[in-house]
Amino acid sequence: MVRGGTRTGLIGRRDERRVLDDLLAQARAGRSGVLVVRGEAGIGKTELLNHLVDRATGCRVVRAAGVQSEMELSYAGLHQLCAPLLSHLDDLPEPQRDALGTAFGLRAGDAPDRFLVGLATLSLLASAVGDEPLVCLVDDAQWLDRVSSQTLQFVARRLLAESVVLVLAVRESGTREILADLPELLVRGLDEHESRRLLDSVVTGPLDASVRDRIVAETRGNPLALLELPRGLTAVETAGGLGGPGTRPLSSRIEAGFLGRIRSLPDRTRQLLLIAALEPIGDVSLLRRAAERLGISVDTAVTHAEASGLITFGTWVRFRHPLVRSAVYRAAGLAERRRVHAALADSIDADLHPERRVWHLASATTGPDEAVAAELEATADRAYARGGIAAAAAFLHRAT
Ligand SMILES: Nc1ncnc2c1ncn2[C@@H]1O[C@H](COP(=O)(O)OP(=O)(O)OP(=O)(O)O)[C@@H](O)[C@H]1O
Ligand SMILES: [Mg+2]
C-alpha cells in the first residue's frame, strides 16, 4: 500500500531554492553569506541542505550535525565541521593555532580563549577557501554543544569577503532562540497541491479521497508527516475508516509510527539499531565491534536493518530521521541500553576518544562506582582544560 524509502526529489520550495542558489552565486562572486534555516521537525530543513549540496558544484563542502547526546562534549560540533580542513592549521598565526589545537584536544594546554578560538575558526575557513568557495553546512544545530554554537555564531557575524557560505539548520524549539540575530529562512509546510503530490508518491494503493483530504489537512504540509502517516494506516483506514484526527503533537505521532516499525524487527536487528542510536559518532567499524561483543551476527543484522528503511550503513551510519533514533532509544529497556553502553565503552579506542569512552562507561553503570567516578573526574578536568565549562560540569554531575 505504501512504498518504501525511495527519494522523491524536492517538491515545491521555489522561494527557498532561490535563496540558497543566491547564496552560492554570491560566494562564487567572492562574498560570504550566512543563513539559518528554521522550522519544525520533518518540515524539510535537511532536504534543503541536501539540495544546496547538489547545487554546490565547483565548491568545497564540509558538513556537521549536532547530536543530542553529544551536547556535553565541548567543541564536538565545531571539530566535526573543521576536521577535513585541519591541514590548513599550520597557516594560522601561532596563538590561534594553539587555541584551536587545544579546543580540539590535539594538544595539551590551558583552557583556550573563546575569542581566539573564534578567530582561529574564521582564519581556518578563510585559508581553506583556495580556488573554490567553501560551503559549510551544520544540520540539527539545536543539538550543538554550547561552545561550538557560540563559536559558529561569532564566525557567522564576521564572515565578509571570504567566499564562505555557512548554513545552519535549526529545529524550532519553543521560545529558546538559538543562533538569533542571523539572517534566516523560515521553512513552512508545503501547499495543498504539493502535499498531495508528495502523498501520492508514497501511497500506491487506492486511497479514499476523504482520507487523503484529512491527511493533507492534518499534516499541514509537513513532508515527514505526509510520508510517514500513511504507513500507519490499515487497509480499512485507507478505504475511508480513519479515526478522528490525532490529538498528540505531530512529531510524537510520527515517532510512534517509527516505534511500531522498530518493535516489529527481530531482536538482534533492534539491538544493532540501539548500538547505532547510542553511538553518535556514526563510525561503522566501532559499531560492528560493539555488535560482535554482544554476539550479534553483524552482516545479517545489517541487512535486516537496511531492509527496514530506517537506517543506512555507508561510510557513516545514518538514521532515516532523528526521530528514528529517539524511537529506537525508547523501544529499548534500561538494562538493554546499559548493556549496549558497556559494549561501546569496551570497543572504543580509549586513546582517541577518552571522553566518549568514559561517557559510555558512566551510562552503563547502575550505581556509584569508584573507578568510573575517578575517570569521570579526570575527564571533567580535560573538558575544563579545553574550555568546556558546561561539559566539565556535566561530567562532574554524573560523577556525584
Ligand atoms: N520538498 C520536499 N519534497 C519531497 N520530500 C521532502 C521535501 N521536504 C522534505 N522531504 C522529505 O521529508 C522527510 C523529512 O524532511 P527533513 O528530514 O528534511 O526534515 P527536517 O526539517 O530536517 O526535520 P528534523 O528537524 O527532524 O531534522 C524526508 O524524508 C525528506 O526527504
Ligand atoms: Mg533534519
Tab-separated table of N, CA, C and O in Angstrom, residues 57 111 190 244 277 317:
chain	number	residue	atom	x	y	z
A	57	THR	N	28.193	22.675	-7.130
A	57	THR	CA	29.271	22.171	-7.989
A	57	THR	C	30.414	23.189	-7.994
A	57	THR	O	30.179	24.396	-7.977
A	111	ALA	N	42.814	26.164	29.221
A	111	ALA	CA	41.567	26.428	28.507
A	111	ALA	C	41.781	27.561	27.509
A	111	ALA	O	42.261	28.629	27.876
A	190	LEU	N	4.362	22.457	2.994
A	190	LEU	CA	4.088	22.501	1.556
A	190	LEU	C	2.636	22.947	1.361
A	190	LEU	O	1.801	22.772	2.253
A	244	GLY	N	-10.661	9.757	14.343
A	244	GLY	CA	-10.578	11.220	14.482
A	244	GLY	C	-9.155	11.696	14.362
A	244	GLY	O	-8.223	10.905	14.531
A	277	ALA	N	22.109	4.013	17.747
A	277	ALA	CA	21.452	5.168	18.374
A	277	ALA	C	22.275	5.718	19.532
A	277	ALA	O	22.287	6.915	19.790
A	317	VAL	N	27.114	5.713	9.689
A	317	VAL	CA	25.757	5.230	9.933
A	317	VAL	C	24.802	6.416	9.865
A	317	VAL	O	25.077	7.460	10.458
